[in-house]
Short mmCIF file of C-alpha atoms in Angstrom, two decimals:
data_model
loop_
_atom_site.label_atom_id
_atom_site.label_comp_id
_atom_site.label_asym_id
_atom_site.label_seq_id
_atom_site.Cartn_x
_atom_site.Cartn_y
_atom_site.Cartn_z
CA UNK A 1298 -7.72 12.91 -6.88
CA UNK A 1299 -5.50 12.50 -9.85
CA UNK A 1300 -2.46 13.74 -7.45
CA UNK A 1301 -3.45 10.69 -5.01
CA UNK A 1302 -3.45 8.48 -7.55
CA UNK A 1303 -0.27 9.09 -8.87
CA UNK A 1304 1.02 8.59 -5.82
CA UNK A 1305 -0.89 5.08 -5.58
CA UNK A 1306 0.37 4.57 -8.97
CA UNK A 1307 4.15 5.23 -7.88
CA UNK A 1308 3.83 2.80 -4.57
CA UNK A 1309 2.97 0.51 -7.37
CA UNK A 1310 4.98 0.66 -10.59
CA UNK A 1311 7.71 3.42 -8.90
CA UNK A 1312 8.89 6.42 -9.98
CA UNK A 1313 9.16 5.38 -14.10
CA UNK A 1314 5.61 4.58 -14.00
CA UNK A 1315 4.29 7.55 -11.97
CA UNK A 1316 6.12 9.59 -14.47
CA UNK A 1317 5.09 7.74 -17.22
CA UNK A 1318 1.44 8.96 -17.18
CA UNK A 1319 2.02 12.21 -15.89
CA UNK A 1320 3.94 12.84 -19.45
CA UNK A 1321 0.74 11.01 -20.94
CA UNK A 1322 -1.83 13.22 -18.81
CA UNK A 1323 0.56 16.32 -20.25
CA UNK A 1324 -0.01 15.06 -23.67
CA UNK A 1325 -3.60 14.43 -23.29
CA UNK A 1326 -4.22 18.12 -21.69
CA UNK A 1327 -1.81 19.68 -25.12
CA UNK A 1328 -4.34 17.56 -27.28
CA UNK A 1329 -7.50 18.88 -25.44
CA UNK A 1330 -6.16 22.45 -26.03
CA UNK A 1331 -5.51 22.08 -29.68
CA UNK A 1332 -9.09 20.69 -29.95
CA UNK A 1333 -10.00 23.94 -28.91
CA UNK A 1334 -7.93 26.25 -31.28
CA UNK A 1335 -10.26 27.50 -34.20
CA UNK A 1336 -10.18 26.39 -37.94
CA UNK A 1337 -7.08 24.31 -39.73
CA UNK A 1338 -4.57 24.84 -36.74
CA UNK A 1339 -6.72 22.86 -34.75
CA UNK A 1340 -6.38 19.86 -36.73
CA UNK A 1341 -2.87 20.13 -37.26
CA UNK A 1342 -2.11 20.90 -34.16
CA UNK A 1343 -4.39 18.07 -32.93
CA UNK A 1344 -3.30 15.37 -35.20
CA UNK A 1345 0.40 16.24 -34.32
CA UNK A 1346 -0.27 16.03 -30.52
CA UNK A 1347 -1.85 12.64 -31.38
CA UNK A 1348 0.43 10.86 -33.10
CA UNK A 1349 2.79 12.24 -30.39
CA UNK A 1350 0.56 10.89 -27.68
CA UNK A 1351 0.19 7.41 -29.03
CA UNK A 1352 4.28 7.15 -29.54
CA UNK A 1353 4.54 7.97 -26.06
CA UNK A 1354 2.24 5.86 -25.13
CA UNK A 1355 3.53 2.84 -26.75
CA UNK A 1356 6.80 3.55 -25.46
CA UNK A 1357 6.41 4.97 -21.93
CA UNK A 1358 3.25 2.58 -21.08
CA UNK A 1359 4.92 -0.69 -20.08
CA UNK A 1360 6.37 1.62 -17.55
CA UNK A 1361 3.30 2.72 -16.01
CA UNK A 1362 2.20 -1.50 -15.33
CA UNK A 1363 5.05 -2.80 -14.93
CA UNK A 1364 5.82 -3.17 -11.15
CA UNK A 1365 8.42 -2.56 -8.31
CA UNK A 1366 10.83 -5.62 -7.86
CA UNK A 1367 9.82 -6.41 -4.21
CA UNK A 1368 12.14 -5.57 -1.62
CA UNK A 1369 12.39 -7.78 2.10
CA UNK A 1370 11.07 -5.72 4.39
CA UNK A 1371 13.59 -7.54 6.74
CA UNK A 1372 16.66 -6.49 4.39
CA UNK A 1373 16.73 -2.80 6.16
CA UNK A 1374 18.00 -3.23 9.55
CA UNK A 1375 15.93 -0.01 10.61
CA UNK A 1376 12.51 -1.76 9.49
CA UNK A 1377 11.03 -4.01 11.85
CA UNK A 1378 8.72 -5.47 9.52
CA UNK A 1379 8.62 -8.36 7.33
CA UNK A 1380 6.60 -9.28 4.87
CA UNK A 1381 3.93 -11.45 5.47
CA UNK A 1382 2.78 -14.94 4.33
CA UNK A 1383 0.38 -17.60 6.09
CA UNK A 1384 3.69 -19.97 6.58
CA UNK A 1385 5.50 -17.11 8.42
CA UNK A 1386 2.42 -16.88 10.49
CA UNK A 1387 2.44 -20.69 11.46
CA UNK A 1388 6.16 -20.66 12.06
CA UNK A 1389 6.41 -17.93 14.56
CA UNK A 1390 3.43 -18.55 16.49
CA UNK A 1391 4.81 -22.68 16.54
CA UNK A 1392 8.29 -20.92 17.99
CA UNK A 1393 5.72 -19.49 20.98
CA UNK A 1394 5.88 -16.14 19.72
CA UNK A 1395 3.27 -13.61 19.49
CA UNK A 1396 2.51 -12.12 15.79
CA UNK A 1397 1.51 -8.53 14.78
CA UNK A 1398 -0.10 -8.33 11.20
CA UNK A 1399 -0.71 -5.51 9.52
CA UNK A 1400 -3.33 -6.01 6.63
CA UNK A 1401 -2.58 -2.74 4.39
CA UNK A 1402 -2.44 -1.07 1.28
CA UNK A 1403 -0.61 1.71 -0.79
CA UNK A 1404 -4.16 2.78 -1.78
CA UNK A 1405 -5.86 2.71 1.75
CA UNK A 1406 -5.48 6.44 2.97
CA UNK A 1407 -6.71 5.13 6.65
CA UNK A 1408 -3.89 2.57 6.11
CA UNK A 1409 -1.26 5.15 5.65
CA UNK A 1410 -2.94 7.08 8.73
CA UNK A 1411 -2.65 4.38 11.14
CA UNK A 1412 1.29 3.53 9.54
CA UNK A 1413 2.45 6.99 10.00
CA UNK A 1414 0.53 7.60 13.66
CA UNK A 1415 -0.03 5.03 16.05
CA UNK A 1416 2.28 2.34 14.51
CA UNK A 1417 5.22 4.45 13.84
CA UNK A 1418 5.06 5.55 17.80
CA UNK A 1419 8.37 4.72 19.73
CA UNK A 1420 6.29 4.27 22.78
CA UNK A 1421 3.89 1.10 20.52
CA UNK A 1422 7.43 0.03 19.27
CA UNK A 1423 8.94 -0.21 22.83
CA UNK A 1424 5.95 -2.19 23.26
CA UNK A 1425 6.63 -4.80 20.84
CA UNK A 1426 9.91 -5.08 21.48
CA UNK A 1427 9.03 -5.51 25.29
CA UNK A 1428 6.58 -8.72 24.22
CA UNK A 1429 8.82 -10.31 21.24
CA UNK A 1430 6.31 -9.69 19.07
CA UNK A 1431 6.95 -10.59 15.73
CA UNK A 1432 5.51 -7.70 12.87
CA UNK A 1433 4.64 -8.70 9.30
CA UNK A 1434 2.74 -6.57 6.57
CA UNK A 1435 0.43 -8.07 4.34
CA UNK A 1436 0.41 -5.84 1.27
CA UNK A 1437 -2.51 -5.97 -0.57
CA UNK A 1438 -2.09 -3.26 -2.39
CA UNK A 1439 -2.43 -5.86 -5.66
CA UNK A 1440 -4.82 -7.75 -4.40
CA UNK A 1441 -2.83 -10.87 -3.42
CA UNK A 1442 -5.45 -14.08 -3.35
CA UNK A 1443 -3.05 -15.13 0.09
CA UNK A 1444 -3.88 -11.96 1.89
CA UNK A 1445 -7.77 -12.04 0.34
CA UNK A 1446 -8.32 -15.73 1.93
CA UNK A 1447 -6.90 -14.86 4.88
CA UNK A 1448 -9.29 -11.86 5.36
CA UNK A 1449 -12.24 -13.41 4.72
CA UNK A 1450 -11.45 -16.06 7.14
CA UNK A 1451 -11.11 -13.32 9.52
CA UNK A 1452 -14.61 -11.97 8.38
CA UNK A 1453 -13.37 -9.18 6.51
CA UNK A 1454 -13.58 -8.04 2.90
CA UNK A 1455 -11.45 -5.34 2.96
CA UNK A 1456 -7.92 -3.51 4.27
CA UNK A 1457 -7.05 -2.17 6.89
CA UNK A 1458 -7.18 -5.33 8.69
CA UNK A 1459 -5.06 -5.55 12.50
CA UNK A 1460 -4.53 -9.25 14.09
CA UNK A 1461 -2.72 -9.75 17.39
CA UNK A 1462 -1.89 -13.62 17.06
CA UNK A 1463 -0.66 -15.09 20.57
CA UNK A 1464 0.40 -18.67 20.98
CA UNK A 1465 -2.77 -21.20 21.87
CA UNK A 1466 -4.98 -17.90 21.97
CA UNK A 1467 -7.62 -17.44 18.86
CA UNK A 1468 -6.64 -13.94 16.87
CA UNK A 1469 -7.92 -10.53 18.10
CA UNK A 1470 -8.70 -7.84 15.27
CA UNK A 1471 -8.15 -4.69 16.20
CA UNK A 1472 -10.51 -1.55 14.88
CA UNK A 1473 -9.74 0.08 11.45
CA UNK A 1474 -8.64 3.50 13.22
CA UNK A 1475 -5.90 2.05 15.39
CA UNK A 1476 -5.41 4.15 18.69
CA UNK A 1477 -2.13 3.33 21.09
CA UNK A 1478 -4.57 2.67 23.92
CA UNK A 1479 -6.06 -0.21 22.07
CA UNK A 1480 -2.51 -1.73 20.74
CA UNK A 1481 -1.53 -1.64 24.46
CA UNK A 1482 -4.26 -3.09 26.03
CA UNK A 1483 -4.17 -6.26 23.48
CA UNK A 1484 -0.25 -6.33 24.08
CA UNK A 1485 -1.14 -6.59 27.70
CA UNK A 1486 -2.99 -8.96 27.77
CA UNK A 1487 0.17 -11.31 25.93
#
């Protein structure tokens, strides 16, 4: 668990602030252990490891909230996806184009699942590419109040979250376990 959440931690904050409280969790398990040594070398030992702990703290700690400057998805010409806002949304669908939106998270293990499976697939990307379909990612790994209004107007309180948008059609949400069959049958039916 604390492994995973590191990992959360350095989606979020990046690799200063995933690093950043593993030198504070090393600090904190060196102060458990000298609260476990036996008569005045446990309080030295102690008090040293927690006056060393709070310094590190107080410097290494704006590290572990401060986060990521956010990169355009668009900016990589490898990465199809951009990022996602309601305006985007409006825009392509008003150009007659068909919109893919992915409603993730860096926290959302099923989210990661369905990124690194069924919508990392050359065959679902052919796909896409085949309809025009325009993909965006709506990261609420933060819990952006954009991305939470637009979920609960789609009736749902939580990620992951897949809408097929096609022009003068209403949305279709797609099941939390995404499966290639599924994608293709909505793409279809564009």
């Amino acid at each position: 668990t604390v492994a995973w959440l590191v990992w959360v931690l350095g989606q979020q904050s990046g690799i200063d602030g995933a690093g950043a409280l593993l030198a504070l969790l090393v600090c904190l398990a060196a102060l458990v252990w000298a609260l476990s040594l036996r008569g005045r070398a446990r309080l030295v030992i102690a008090s040293v490891f927690l006056v060393f702990t709070l310094v590190l703290a107080g410097g290494l700690g704006p590290n572990i909230v401060q986060g990521t400057p956010a990169v355009a998805a668009a900016s990589n010409a490898q990465d199809r996806w951009q990022p996602w806002s309601s305006q985007r949304v409006a825009e392509l669908k008003a150009e007659g184009r068909p919109v893919f939106v992915d409603f993730t998270a860096a926290w959302c293990v099923t989210c990661q699942y369905n990124k690194k499976t069924t919508l990392a697939d050359a065959e679902v990307l052919a796909q896409f590419k085949a309809k025009n379909v325009a993909l965006l990612r709506a990261d609420w790994t933060r819990r952006d109040q954009a991305i939470t209004a637009a979920l609960t107007a789609l009736g749902r309180s939580g990620v992951p979250v897949y809408v097929l948008h096609a022009p003068g059609k209403p949305p279709v949400v797609l099941s939390e376990i995404l499966r290639k069959d599924e994608l293709g049958a909505a793409l279809s039916g564009l």
